[in-house]
CSV table of C-alpha atoms in Angstrom, one decimal:
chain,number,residue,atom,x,y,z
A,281,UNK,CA,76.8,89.8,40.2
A,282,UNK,CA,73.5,88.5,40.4
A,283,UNK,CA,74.8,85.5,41.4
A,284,UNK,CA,76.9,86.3,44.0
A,285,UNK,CA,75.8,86.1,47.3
A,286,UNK,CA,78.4,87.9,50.8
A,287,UNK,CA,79.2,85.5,53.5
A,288,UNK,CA,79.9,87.8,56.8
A,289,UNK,CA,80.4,86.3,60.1
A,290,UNK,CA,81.7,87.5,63.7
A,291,UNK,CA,83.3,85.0,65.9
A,292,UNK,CA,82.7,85.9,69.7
A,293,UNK,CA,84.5,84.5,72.5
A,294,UNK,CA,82.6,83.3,76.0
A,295,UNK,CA,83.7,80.8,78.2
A,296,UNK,CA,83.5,77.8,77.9
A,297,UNK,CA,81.2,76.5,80.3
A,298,UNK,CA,78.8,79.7,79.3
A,299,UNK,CA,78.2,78.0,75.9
A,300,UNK,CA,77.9,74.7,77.2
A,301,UNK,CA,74.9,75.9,79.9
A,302,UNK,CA,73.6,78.2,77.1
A,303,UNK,CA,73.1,75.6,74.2
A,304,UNK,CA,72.9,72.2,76.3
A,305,UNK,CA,76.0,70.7,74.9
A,306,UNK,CA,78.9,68.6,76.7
A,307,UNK,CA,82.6,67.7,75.6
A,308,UNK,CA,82.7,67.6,72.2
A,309,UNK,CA,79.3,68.3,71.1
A,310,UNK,CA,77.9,71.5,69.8
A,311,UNK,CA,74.9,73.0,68.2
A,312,UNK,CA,74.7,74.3,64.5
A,313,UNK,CA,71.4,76.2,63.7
A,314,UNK,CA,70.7,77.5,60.2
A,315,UNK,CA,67.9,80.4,59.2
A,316,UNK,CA,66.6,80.5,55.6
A,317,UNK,CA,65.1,84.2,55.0
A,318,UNK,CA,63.9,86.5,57.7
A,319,UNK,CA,67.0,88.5,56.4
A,320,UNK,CA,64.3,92.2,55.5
A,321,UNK,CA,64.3,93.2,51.9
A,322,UNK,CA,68.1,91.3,51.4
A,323,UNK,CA,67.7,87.5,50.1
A,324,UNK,CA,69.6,85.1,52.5
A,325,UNK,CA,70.1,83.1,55.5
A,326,UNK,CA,71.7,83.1,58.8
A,327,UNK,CA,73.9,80.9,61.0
A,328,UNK,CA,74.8,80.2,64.6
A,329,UNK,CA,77.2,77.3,65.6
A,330,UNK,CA,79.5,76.5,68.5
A,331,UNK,CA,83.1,76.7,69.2
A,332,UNK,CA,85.2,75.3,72.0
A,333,UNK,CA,85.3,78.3,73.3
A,334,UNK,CA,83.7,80.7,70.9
A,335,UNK,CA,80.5,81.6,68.7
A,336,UNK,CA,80.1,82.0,65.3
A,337,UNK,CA,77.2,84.2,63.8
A,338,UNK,CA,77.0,84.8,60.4
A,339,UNK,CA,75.1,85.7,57.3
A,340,UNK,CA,74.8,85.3,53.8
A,341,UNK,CA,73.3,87.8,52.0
A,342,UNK,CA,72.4,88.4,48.3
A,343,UNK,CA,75.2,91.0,47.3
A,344,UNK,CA,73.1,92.9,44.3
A,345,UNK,CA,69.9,93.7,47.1
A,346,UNK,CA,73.2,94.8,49.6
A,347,UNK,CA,74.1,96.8,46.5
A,348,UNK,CA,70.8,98.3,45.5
A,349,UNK,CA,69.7,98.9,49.0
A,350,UNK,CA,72.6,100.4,50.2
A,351,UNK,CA,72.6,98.4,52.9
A,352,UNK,CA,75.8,97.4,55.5
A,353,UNK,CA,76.1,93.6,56.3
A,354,UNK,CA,77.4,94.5,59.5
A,355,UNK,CA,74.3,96.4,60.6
A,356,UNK,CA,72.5,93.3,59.3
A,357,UNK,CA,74.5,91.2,61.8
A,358,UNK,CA,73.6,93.2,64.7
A,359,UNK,CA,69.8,93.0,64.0
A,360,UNK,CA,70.8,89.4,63.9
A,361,UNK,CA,72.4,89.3,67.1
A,362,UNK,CA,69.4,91.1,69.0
A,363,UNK,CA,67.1,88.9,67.5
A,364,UNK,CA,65.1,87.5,70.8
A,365,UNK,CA,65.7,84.0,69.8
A,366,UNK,CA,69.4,84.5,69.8
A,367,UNK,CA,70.5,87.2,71.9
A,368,UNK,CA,70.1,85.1,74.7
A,369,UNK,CA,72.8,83.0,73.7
A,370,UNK,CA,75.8,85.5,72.5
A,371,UNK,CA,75.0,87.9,75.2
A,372,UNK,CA,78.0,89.3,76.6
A,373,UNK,CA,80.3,88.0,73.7
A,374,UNK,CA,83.6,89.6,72.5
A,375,UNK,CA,84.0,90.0,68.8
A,376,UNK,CA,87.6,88.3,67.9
A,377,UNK,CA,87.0,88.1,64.4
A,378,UNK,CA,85.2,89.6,61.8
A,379,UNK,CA,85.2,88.5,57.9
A,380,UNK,CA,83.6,88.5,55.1
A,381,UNK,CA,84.1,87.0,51.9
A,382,UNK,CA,81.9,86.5,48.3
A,383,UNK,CA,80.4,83.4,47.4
A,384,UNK,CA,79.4,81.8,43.6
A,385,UNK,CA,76.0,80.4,45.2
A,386,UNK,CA,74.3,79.6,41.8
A,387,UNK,CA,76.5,76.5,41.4
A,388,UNK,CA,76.2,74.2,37.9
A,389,UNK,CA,74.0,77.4,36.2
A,390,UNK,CA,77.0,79.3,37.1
A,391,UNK,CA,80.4,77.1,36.4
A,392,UNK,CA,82.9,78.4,33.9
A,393,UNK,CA,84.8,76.3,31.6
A,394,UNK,CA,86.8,74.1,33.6
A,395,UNK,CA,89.4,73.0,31.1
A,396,UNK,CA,91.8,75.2,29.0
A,397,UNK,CA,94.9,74.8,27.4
A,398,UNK,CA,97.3,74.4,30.1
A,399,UNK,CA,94.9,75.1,32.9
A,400,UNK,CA,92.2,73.4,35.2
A,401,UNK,CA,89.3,75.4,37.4
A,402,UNK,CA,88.8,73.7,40.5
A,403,UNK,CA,86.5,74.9,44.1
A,404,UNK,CA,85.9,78.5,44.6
A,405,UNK,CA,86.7,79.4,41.1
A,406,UNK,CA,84.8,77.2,39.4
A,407,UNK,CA,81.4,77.9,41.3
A,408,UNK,CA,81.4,75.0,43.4
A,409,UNK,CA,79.9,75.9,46.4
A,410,UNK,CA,76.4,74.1,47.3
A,411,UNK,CA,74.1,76.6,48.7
A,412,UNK,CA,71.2,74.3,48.5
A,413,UNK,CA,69.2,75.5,52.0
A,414,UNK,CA,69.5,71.8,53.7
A,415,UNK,CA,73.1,71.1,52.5
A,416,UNK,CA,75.7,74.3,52.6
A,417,UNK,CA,79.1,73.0,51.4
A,418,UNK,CA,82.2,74.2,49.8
A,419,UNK,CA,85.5,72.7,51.1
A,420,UNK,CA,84.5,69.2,50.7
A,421,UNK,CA,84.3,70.0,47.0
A,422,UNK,CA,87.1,72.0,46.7
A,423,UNK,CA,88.9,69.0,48.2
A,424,UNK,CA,87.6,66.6,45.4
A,425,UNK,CA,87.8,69.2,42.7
A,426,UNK,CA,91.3,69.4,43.8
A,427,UNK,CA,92.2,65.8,43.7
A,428,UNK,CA,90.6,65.4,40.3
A,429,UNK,CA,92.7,67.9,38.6
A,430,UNK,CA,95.8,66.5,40.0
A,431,UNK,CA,94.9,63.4,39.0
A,432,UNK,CA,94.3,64.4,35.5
A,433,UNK,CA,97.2,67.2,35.6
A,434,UNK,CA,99.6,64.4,36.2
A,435,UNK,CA,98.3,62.2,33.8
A,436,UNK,CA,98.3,64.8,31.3
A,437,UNK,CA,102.3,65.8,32.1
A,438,UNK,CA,103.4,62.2,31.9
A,439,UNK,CA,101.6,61.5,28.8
A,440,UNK,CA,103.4,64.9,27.4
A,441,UNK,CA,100.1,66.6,26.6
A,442,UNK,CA,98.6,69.6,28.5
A,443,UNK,CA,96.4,71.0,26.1
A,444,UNK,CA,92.5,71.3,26.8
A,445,UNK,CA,92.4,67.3,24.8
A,446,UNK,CA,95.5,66.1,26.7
A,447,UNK,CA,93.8,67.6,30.3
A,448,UNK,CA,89.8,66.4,29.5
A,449,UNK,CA,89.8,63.9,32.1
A,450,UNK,CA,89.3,66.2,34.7
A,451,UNK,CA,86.1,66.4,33.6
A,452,UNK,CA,85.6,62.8,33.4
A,453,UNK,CA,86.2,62.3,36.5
A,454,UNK,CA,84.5,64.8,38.4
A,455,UNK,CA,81.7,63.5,36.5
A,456,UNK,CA,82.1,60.1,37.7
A,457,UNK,CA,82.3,61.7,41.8
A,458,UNK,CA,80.3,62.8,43.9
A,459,UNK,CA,81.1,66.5,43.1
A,460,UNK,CA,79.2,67.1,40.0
A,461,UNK,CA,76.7,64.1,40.4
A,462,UNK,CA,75.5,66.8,43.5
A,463,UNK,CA,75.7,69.5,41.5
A,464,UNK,CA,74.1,68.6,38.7
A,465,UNK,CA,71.0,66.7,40.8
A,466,UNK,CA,70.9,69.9,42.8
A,467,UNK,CA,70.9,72.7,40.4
A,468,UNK,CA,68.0,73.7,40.9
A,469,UNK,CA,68.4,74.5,45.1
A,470,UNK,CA,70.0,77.7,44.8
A,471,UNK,CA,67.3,79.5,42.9
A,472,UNK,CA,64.5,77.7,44.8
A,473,UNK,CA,66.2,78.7,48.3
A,474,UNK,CA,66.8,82.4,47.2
A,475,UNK,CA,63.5,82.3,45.4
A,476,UNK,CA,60.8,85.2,47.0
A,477,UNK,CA,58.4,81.6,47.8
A,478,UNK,CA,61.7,80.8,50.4
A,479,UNK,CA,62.3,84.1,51.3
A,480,UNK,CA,59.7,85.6,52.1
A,481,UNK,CA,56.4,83.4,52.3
A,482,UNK,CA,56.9,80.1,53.8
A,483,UNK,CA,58.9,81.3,56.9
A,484,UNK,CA,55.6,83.8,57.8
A,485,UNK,CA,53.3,80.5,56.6
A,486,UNK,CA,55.4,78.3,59.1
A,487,UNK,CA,55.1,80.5,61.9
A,488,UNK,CA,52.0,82.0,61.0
A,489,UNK,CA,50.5,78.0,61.6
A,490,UNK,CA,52.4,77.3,64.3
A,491,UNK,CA,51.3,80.0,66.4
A,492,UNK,CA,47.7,79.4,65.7
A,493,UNK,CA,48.1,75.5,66.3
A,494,UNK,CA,49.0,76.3,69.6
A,495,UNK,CA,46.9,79.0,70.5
A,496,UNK,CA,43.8,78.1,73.2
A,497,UNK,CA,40.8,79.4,71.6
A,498,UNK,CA,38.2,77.9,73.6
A,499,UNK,CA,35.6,78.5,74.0
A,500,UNK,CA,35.6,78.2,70.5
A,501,UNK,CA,36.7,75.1,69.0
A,502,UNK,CA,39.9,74.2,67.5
A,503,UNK,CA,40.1,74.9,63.6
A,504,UNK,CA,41.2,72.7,61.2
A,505,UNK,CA,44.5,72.2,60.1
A,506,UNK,CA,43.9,72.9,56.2
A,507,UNK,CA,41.6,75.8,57.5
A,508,UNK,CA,44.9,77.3,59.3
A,509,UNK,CA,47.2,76.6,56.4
A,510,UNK,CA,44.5,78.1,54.1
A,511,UNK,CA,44.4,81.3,56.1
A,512,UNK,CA,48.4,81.6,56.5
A,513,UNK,CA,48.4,81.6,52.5
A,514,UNK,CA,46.3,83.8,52.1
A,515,UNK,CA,47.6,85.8,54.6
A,516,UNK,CA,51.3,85.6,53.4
A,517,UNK,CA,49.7,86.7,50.2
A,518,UNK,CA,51.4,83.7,48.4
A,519,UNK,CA,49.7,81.6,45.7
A,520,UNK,CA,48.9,78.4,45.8
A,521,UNK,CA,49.7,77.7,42.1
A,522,UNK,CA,53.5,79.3,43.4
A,523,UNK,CA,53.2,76.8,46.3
A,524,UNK,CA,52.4,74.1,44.0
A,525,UNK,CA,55.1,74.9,41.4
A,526,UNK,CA,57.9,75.3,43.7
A,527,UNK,CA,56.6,72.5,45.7
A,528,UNK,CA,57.2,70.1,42.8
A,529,UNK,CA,60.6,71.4,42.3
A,530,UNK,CA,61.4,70.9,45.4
A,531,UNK,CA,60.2,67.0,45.5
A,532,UNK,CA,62.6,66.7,42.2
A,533,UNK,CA,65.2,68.5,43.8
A,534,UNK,CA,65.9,67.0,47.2
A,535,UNK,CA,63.3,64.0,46.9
């Protein structure tokens, strides 16, 4: 269960031209914004994205803290809603829909064994979901999953063999696409975006420095940007050798 993390979301209806006004879209455009932390004592994220003609807000929430804490994701989803930066914008939205649904975030440290006698794990149920912070994707490789192991299913009936021998294409050739190439370069995302550093620290660093950037002080003078940064560490009560490490993992990860 550890890792396991519970996707909710509520889909509100406004109007169409409300949404447009509210996030500065026209025609066909819309506006996807994604929050990493800031979820309290529960590991995750957040979402808010456009419809034609609805709202989607969502969260994704590490199911063993919702577990341990006790905690309902749906009260977790009103705090979101209030929040000042978004409440503004689903004010006076009707709930249509409401779901909820578990998701294998760990990715490759997570996958089962994908080929069996007679059988091939493909998307959802073989932990291929990318929950990797910048990139958050799922269908696109259940799609390509998918198409391997049809490719290698039929190859496997028409050659009269569908044992776990007669059916190891499949992995070939998610090997050879872009499905496990992503996985495999970003295995390390999911435990660096649930990770306390994520979490917890660098969202009160970011702001923390931000507000102080912008901040008149006069008549003192400005401070120094390392200064700030310095201060926000401290402050966060993150180390730097934790910065440091993770920081590095990061650069091989995405970089």
């Amino acid at each position: 269960a550890s890792n396991y993390t519970l996707g909710v979301k509520e889909t509100l209806a406004l109007p169409r031209e409300v949404i447009d006004e509210r996030f500065g879209v026209r025609g066909d455009h819309g506006v996807d914004i994604e929050i990493i932390g800031c979820t309290g004592e529960v590991p995750g994220g957040g979402f808010v994205y456009t419809n034609r003609e609805t709202v989607a807000v969502g969260l994704v929430l590490s199911l063993p803290a919702l577990a341990k804490g006790d905690i309902r994701p749906e009260d977790r989803i009103r705090r979101l809603k209030a929040h000042p930066a978004i409440a503004p914008l689903v004010e006076g939205g009707e709930v249509k829909e409401y779901s909820a649904h578990v998701i294998p975030e760990a990715g490759f440290d997570m996958m089962p064994e994908l080929v069996g006698d007679g059988i091939l794990v493909t998307g959802d149920a073989a932990a291929m979901c990318l929950a990797a912070g910048i990139w958050l994707e799922g269908v696109n490789l259940a799609i390509g999953s998918g198409a391997a192991a049809g490719r290698a299913a039929a190859k496997a009936i028409a050659a009269g063999d569908t044992t776990s021998g007669g059916l190891a294409g499949y992995r070939a050739r998610l090997e050879s696409s872009f499905v496990m190439q992503d996985h495999r370069r970003l295995r390390d995302a999911p435990h660096l975006v649930m990770g306390e550093l994520s979490q917890r620290h660098l969202p009160e660093i970011a702001c923390g420095v931000a507000e102080q950037m912008f901040t008149v002080t006069n008549p003192r003078p400005k401070p120094r940007l390392n200064r700030i940064v310095r201060q926000e560490v401290r402050r966060s009560g993150a180390r730097f050798r934790d910065l440091a490490r993770d920081g590095w993992r990061a650069m091989r990860t995405f970089g």
